[in-house]
Coordinates of C-alpha atoms in Angstrom, one line a residue:
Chain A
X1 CA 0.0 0.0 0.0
X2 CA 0.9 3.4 -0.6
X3 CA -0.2 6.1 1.3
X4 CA -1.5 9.8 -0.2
X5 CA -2.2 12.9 1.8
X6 CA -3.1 15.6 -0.4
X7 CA -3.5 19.1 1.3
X8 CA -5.2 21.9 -0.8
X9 CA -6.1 25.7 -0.1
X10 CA -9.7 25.5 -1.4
X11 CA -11.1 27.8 0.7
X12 CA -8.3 30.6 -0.5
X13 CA -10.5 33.7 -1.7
X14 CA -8.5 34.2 -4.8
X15 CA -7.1 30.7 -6.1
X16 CA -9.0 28.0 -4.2
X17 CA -11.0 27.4 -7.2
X18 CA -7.5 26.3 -8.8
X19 CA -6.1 24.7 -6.3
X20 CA -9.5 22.5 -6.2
X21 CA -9.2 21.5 -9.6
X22 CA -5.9 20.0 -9.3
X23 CA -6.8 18.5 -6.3
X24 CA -10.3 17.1 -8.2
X25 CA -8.0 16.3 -11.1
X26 CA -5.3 14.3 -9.4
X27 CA -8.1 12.4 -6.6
X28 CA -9.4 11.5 -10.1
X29 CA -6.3 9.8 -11.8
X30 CA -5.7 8.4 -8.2
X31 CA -9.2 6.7 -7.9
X32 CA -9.0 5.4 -11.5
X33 CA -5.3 3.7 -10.4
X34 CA -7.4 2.1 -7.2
X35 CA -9.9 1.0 -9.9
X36 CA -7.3 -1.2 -11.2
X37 CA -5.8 -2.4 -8.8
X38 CA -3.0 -0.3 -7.3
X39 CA -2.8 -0.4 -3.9
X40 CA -2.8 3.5 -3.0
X41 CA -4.8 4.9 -0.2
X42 CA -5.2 8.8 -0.4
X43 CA -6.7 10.8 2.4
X44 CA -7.7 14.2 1.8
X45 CA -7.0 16.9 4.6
X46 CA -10.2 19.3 4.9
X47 CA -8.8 23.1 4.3
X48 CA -9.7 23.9 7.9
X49 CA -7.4 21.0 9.3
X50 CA -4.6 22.2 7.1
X51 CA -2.8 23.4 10.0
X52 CA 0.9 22.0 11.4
X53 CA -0.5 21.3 14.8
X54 CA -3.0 18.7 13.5
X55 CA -0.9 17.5 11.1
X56 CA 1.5 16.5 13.9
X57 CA -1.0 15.1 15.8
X58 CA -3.1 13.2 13.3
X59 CA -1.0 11.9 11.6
X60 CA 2.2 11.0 14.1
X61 CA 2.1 7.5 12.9
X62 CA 3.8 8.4 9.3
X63 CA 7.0 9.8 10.9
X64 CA 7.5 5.5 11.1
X65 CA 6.2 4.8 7.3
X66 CA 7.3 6.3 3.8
X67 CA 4.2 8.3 2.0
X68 CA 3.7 10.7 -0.6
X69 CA 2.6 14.6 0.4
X70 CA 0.7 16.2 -1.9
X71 CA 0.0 20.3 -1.6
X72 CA -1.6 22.7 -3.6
X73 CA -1.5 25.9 -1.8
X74 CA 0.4 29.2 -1.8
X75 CA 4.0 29.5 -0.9
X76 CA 7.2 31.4 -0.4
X77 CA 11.0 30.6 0.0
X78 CA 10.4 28.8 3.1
X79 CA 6.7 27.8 3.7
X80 CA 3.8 26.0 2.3
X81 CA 0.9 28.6 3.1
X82 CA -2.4 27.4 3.8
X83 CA -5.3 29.8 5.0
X84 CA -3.3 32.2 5.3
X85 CA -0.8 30.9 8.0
X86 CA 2.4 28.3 7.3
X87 CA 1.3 24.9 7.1
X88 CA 5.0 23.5 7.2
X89 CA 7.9 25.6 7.2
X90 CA 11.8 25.4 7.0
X91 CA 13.6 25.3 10.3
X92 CA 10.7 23.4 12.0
X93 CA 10.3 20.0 13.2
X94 CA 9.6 18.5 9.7
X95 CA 10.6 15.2 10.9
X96 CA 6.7 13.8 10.0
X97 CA 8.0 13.9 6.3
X98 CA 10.9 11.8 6.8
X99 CA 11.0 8.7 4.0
X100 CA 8.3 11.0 2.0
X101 CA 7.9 12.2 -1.7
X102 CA 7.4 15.5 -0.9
X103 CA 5.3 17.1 -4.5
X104 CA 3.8 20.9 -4.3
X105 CA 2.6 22.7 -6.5
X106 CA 3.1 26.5 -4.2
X107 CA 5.5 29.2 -5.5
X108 CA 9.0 29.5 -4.6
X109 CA 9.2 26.5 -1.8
X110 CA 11.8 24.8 -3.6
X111 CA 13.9 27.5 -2.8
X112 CA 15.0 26.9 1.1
X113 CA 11.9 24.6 2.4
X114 CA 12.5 22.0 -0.4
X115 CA 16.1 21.4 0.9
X116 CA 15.2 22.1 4.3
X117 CA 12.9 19.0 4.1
X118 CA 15.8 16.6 2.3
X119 CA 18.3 17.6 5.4
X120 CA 15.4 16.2 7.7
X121 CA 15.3 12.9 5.8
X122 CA 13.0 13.5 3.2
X123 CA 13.3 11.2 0.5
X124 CA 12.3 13.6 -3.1
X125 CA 10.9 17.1 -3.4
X126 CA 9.7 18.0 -6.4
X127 CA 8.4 22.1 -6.6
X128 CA 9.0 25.6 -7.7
X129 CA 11.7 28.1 -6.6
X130 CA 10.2 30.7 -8.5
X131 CA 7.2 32.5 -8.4
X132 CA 5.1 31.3 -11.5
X133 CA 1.5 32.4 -13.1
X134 CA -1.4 30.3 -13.8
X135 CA -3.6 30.7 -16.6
X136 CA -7.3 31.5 -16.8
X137 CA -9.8 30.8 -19.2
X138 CA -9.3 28.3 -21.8
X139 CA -5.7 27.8 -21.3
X140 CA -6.0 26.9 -17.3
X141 CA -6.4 23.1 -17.9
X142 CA -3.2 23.5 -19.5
X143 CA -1.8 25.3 -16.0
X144 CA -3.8 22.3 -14.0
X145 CA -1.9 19.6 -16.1
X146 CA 1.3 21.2 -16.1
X147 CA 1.5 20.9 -12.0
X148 CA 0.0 17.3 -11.9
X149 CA 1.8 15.8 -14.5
X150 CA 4.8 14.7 -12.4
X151 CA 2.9 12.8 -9.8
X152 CA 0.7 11.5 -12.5
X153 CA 3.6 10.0 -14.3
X154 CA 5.3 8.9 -11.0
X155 CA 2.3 7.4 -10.1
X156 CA 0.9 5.9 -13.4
X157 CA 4.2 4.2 -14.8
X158 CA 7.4 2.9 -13.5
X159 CA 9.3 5.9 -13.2
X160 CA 11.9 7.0 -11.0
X161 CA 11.2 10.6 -9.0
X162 CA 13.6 12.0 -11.3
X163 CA 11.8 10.7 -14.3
X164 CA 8.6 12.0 -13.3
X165 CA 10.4 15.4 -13.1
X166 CA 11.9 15.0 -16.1
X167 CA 8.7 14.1 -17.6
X168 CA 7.1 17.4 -16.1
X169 CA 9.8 19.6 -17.9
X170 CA 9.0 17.9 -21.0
X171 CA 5.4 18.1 -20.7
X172 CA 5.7 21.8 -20.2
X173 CA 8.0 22.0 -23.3
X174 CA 5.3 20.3 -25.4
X175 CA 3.0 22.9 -24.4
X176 CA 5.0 25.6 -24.8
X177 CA 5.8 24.7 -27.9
X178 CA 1.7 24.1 -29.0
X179 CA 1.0 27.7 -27.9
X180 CA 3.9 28.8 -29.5
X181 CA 2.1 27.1 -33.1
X182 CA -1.0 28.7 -31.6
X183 CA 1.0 32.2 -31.9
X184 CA 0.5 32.7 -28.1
X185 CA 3.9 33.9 -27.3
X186 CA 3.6 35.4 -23.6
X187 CA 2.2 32.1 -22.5
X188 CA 4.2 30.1 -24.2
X189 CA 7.8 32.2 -22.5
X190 CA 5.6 31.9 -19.0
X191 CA 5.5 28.0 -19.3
X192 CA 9.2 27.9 -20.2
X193 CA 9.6 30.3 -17.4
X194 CA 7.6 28.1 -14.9
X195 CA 9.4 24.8 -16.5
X196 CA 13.3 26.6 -15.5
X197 CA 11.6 27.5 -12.1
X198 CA 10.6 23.8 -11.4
X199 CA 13.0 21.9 -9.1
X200 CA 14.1 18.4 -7.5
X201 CA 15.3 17.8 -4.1
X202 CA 16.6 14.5 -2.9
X203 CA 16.5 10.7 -3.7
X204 CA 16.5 10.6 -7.7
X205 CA 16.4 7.2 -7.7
X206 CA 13.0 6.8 -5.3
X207 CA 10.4 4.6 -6.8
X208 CA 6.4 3.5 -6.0
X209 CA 8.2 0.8 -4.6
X210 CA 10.4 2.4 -2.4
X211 CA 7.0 4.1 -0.8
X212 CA 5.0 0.8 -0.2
X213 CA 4.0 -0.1 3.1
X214 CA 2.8 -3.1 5.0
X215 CA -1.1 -1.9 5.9
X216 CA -2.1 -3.7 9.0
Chain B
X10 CA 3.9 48.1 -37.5
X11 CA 2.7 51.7 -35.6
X12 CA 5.6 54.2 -36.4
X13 CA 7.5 55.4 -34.2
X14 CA 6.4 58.5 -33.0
X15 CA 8.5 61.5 -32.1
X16 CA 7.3 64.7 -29.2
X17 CA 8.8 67.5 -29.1
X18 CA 7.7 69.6 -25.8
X19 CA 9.9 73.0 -26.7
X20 CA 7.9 76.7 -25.9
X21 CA 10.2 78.4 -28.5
X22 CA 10.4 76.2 -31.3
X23 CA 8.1 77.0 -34.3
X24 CA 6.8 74.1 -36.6
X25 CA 9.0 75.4 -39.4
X26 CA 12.5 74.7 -37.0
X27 CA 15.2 73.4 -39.2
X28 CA 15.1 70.5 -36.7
X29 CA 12.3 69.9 -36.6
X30 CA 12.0 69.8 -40.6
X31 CA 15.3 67.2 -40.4
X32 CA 13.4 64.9 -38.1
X33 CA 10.3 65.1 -39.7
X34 CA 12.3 64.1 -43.7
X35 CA 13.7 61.1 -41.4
X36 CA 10.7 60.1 -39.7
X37 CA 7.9 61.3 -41.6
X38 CA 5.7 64.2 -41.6
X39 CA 3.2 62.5 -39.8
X40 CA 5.3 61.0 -36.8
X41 CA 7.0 64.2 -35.7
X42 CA 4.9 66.2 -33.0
X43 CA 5.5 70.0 -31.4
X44 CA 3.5 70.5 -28.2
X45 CA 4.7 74.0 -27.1
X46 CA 2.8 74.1 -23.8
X47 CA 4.5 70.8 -21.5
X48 CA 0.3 70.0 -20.2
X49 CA -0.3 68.7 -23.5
X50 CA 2.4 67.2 -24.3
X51 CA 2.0 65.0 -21.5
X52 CA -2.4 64.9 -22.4
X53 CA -0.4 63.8 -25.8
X54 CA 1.9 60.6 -24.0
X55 CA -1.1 59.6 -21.9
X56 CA -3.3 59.3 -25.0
X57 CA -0.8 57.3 -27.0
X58 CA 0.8 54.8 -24.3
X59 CA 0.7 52.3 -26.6
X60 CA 3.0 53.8 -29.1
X61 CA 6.5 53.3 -29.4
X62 CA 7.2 57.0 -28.7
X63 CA 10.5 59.2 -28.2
X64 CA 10.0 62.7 -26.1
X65 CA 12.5 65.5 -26.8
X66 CA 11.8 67.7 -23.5
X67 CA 12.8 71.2 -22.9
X68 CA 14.0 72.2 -19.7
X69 CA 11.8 75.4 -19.0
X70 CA 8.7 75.1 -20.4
X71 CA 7.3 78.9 -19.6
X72 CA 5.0 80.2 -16.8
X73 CA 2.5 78.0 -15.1
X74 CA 3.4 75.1 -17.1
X75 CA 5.0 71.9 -15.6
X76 CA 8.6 71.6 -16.5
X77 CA 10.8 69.2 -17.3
X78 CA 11.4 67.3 -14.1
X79 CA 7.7 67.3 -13.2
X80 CA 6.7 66.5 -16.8
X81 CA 9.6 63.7 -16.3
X82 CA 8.0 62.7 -13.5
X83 CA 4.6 62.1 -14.6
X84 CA 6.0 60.1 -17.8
X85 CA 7.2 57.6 -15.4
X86 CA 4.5 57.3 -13.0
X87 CA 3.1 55.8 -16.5
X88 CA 5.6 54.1 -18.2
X89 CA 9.4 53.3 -18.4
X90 CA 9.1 52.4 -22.1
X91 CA 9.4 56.2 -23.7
X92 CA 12.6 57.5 -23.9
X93 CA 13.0 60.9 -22.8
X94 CA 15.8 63.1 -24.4
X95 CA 16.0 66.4 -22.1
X96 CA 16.9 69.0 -25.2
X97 CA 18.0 72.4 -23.3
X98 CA 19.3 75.7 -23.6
X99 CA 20.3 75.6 -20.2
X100 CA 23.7 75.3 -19.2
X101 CA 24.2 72.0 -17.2
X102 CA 25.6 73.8 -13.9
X103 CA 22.1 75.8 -13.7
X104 CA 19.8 72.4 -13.8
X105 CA 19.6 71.7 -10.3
X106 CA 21.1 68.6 -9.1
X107 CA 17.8 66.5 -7.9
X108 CA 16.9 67.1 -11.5
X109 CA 20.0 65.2 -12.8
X110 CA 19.7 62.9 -10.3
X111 CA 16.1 61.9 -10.8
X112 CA 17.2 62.3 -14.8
X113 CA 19.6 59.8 -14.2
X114 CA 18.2 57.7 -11.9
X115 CA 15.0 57.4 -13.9
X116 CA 16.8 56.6 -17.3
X117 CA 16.9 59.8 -19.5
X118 CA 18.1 58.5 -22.0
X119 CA 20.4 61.8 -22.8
X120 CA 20.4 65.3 -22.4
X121 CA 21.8 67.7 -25.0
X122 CA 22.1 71.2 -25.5
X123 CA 19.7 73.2 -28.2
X124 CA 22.7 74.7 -29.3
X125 CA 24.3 71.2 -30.5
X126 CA 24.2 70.5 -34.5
X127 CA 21.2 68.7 -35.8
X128 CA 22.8 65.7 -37.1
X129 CA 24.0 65.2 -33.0
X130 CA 20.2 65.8 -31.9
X131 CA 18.9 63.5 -34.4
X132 CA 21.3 61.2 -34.0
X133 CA 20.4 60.7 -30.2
X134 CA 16.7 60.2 -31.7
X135 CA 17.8 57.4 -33.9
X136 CA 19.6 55.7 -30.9
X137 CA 16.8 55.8 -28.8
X138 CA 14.3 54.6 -32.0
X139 CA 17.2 51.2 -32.4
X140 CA 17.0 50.8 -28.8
X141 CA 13.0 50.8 -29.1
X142 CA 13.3 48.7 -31.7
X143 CA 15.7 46.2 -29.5
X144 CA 14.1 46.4 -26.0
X145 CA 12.3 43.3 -25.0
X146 CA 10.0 45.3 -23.1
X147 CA 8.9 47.5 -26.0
X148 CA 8.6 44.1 -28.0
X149 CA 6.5 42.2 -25.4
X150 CA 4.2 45.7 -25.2
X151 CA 3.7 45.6 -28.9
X152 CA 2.7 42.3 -28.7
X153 CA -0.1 42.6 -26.8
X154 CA -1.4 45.5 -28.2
X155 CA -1.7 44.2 -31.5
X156 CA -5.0 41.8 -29.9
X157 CA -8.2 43.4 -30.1
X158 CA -9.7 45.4 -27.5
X159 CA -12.1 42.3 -26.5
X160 CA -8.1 39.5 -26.1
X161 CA -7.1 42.5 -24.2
X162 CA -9.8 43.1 -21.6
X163 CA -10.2 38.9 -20.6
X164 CA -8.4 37.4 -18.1
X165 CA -5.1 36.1 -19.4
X166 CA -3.5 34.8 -16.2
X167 CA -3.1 34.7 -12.6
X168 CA -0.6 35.3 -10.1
X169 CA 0.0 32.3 -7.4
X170 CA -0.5 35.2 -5.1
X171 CA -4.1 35.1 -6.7
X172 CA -4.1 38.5 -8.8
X173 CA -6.1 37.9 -12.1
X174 CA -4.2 39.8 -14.9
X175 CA -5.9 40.7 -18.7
X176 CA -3.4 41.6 -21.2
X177 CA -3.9 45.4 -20.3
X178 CA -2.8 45.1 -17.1
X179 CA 0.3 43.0 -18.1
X180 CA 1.1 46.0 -20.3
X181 CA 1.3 48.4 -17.2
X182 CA 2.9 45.3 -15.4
X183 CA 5.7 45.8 -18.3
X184 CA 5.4 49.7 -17.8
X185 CA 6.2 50.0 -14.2
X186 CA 8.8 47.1 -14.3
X187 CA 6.9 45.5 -11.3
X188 CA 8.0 41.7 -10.6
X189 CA 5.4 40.6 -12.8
X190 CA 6.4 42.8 -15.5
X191 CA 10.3 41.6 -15.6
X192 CA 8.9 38.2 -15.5
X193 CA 7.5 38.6 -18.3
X194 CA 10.5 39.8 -19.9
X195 CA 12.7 37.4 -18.2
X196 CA 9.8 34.7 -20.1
X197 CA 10.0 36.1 -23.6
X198 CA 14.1 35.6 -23.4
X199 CA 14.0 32.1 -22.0
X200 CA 11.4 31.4 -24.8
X201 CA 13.4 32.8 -27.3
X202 CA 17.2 31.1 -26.0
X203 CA 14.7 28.0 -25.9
X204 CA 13.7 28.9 -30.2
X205 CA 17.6 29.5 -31.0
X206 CA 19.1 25.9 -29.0
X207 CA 16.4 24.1 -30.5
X208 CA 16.4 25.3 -33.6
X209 CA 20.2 24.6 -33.2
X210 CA 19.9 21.3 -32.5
X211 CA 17.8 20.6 -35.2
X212 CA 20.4 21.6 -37.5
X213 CA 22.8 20.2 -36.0
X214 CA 20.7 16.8 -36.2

């Protein structure tokens, strides 16, 4: 079994709506893998439980089993933001994420909270250390798929962390390059930009198998 | 393409200036402007943001009429994309030093004295057009206004901060040089050292 907490900002005034969506999008990749027969186990944490002191609490247990963090939320150089208050920060007892693949979606955490994370014995981070744009109307599925498409291939195929990462940059290169055909230069340079601000952390060798756990 | 566009704000020049004939035989009739009073020239810039534009500015602009620092001033509060050539009869010890320093500090792009030859003056004019024509900035804004009113006015993207931008509001984003606006230009150079290595590699291939 391998284990899924996915944390997202829905209730945020401005982008909860987005942040819902790639939540709705990935719970729905997820629950087609369960269909088939993977043995995942995702647990969605309500927006008003996003907080560090229920994190610790709830869920103590995982600081003894590897699982895969999911967050889509704001950010900065050294927190994930939730509600409006840090949800996990660099320099704080992070020790809950040890043995974890670590994947957010937030602005500029890869920056100091990514590595922070790694020195506490988390296993792969994958983020942004940049602050990148979304996009709106007909072109923000393309935004949504851009920041799942990692996890979806980490969690879809056989790949290694690094492969999934890899796999992000050239997903985002593909669309880039469609806009670009499209005549859409501004968003095809933003997806570029966003692509050089994505960033790994960590193990690049960690695989779905290096996550599974015994489930009692 | 929109022509470039040339303002002169000058109280004591005349339409039929020498140097003002010599500019308008090298940029066209059309594209060379004489505001005498500094009010409208700037009613002139605000009206035409759009436009790549080049402002030759006068230092003393008569009674009860902004001069060139305040006139400077309000040209910035709007946009860093017009180059502003401060074109003076004034001796450089008698502009006062905030002037310079704000001048300086707010990239005139020159100042020169009225009593310098033409060919000097309207060589600093086709400087600053080559560098309009080269800035990424100027580029990107020219871009985006070629989409209609309607492109413009949608939402085109949104911060992670959770601003919603349209198109217009990128275009002041570029203007003011905010964060998002040198993202944007940082963007349209990774894009384009993206377009020149691939295209590389293809010919390499």
């Amino acid at each position: 079994m391998i284990r899924i907490l996915i944390a997202s900002d829905d209730l945020d005034v401005r982008l909860g709506e987005y942040f819902k969506a790639c939540k709705g999008n990935m719970m729905t990749v997820i629950a087609a893998e369960i269909e088939e027969g993977k043995l995942l186990d995702v647990e969605e944490i309500l927006p008003n439980n996003c907080n560090n002191a229920y994190i610790n609490i709830k869920y103590a247990d995982l600081k003894e089993i590897p699982f895969i963090w999911v967050s889509y939320s704001h950010g900065n150089e050294n927190s994930i933001m939730v509600n409006g208050s840090s949800l996990i920060s660099a320099g704080g007892d992070n020790t809950i994420f040890s043995d974890t693949f670590f994947y957010t979606n937030s602005c500029l955490s890869g920056k100091f909270l990514g590595p922070d994370l790694i020195s506490q014995n988390c296993r792969s981070f994958i983020g942004y250390d940049q602050s990148i744009v979304a996009f709106k109307n007909e072109n923000q599925e393309i935004s949504l798929k851009c920041d799942n498409v990692g996890l979806i291939s980490f969690l879809t195929t056989d790949v290694t962390a690094y492969d999934a990462f890899n796999n992000m940059k050239k997903y985002y290169t593909q669309q880039a390059n469609r806009l670009l055909d499209l005549g859409d230069i501004l968003s095809s340079g933003l997806l570029i930009n966003a692509r050089e601000a994505l960033v790994f952390h960590g193990d690049e060798s960690l695989k779905k198998t290096d996550l599974f756990f015994e489930n009692e | 393409m929109e022509p470039l566009k040339i303002l002169v704000i000058h109280d004591d020049l005349f339409e039929n200036d020498p140097l003002l004939y010599t500019l308008r035989e090298r940029f066209g009739r059309d594209n060379v402007i004489l505001e005498k009073k500094s009010s409208q020239g700037l009613e002139y810039i605000y009206n035409n943001l759009s436009s790549k534009l080049i402002v030759l500015l006068d230092f003393d602009l008569g009674a009860g009429e902004p001069h060139a620092p305040e006139v400077f001033k309000r040209i910035r509060e709007k946009t860093s994309l017009i180059y502003v050539i401060i074109y003076t009869a004034k001796q450089f010890t008698a502009i006062p030093n905030e002037a310079l320093i704000d001048f300086i500090n707010n990239e005139a792009l020159g100042i020169i004295q009225s009593t310098a030859d033409i060919p000097e003056v309207v060589g600093m004019v086709e400087k600053a057009a080559h560098q309009l024509d080269t800035r990424v900035d100027c580029i990107l804004e020219q871009w985006i206004a070629k989409h209609s009113e309607k492109e413009r006015a949608k939402p085109y993207l949104t911060t992670k901060s959770g601003t919603i931008y349209t198109l217009d509001d990128l275009i002041v984003e570029i203007r003011k040089e905010t964060e998002l606006g040198q993202q944007l230009e940082k963007s349209i150079l990774q894009l384009a050292i993206e377009l020149l290595t691939s295209q590389k590699r293809q010919l390499d291939d």
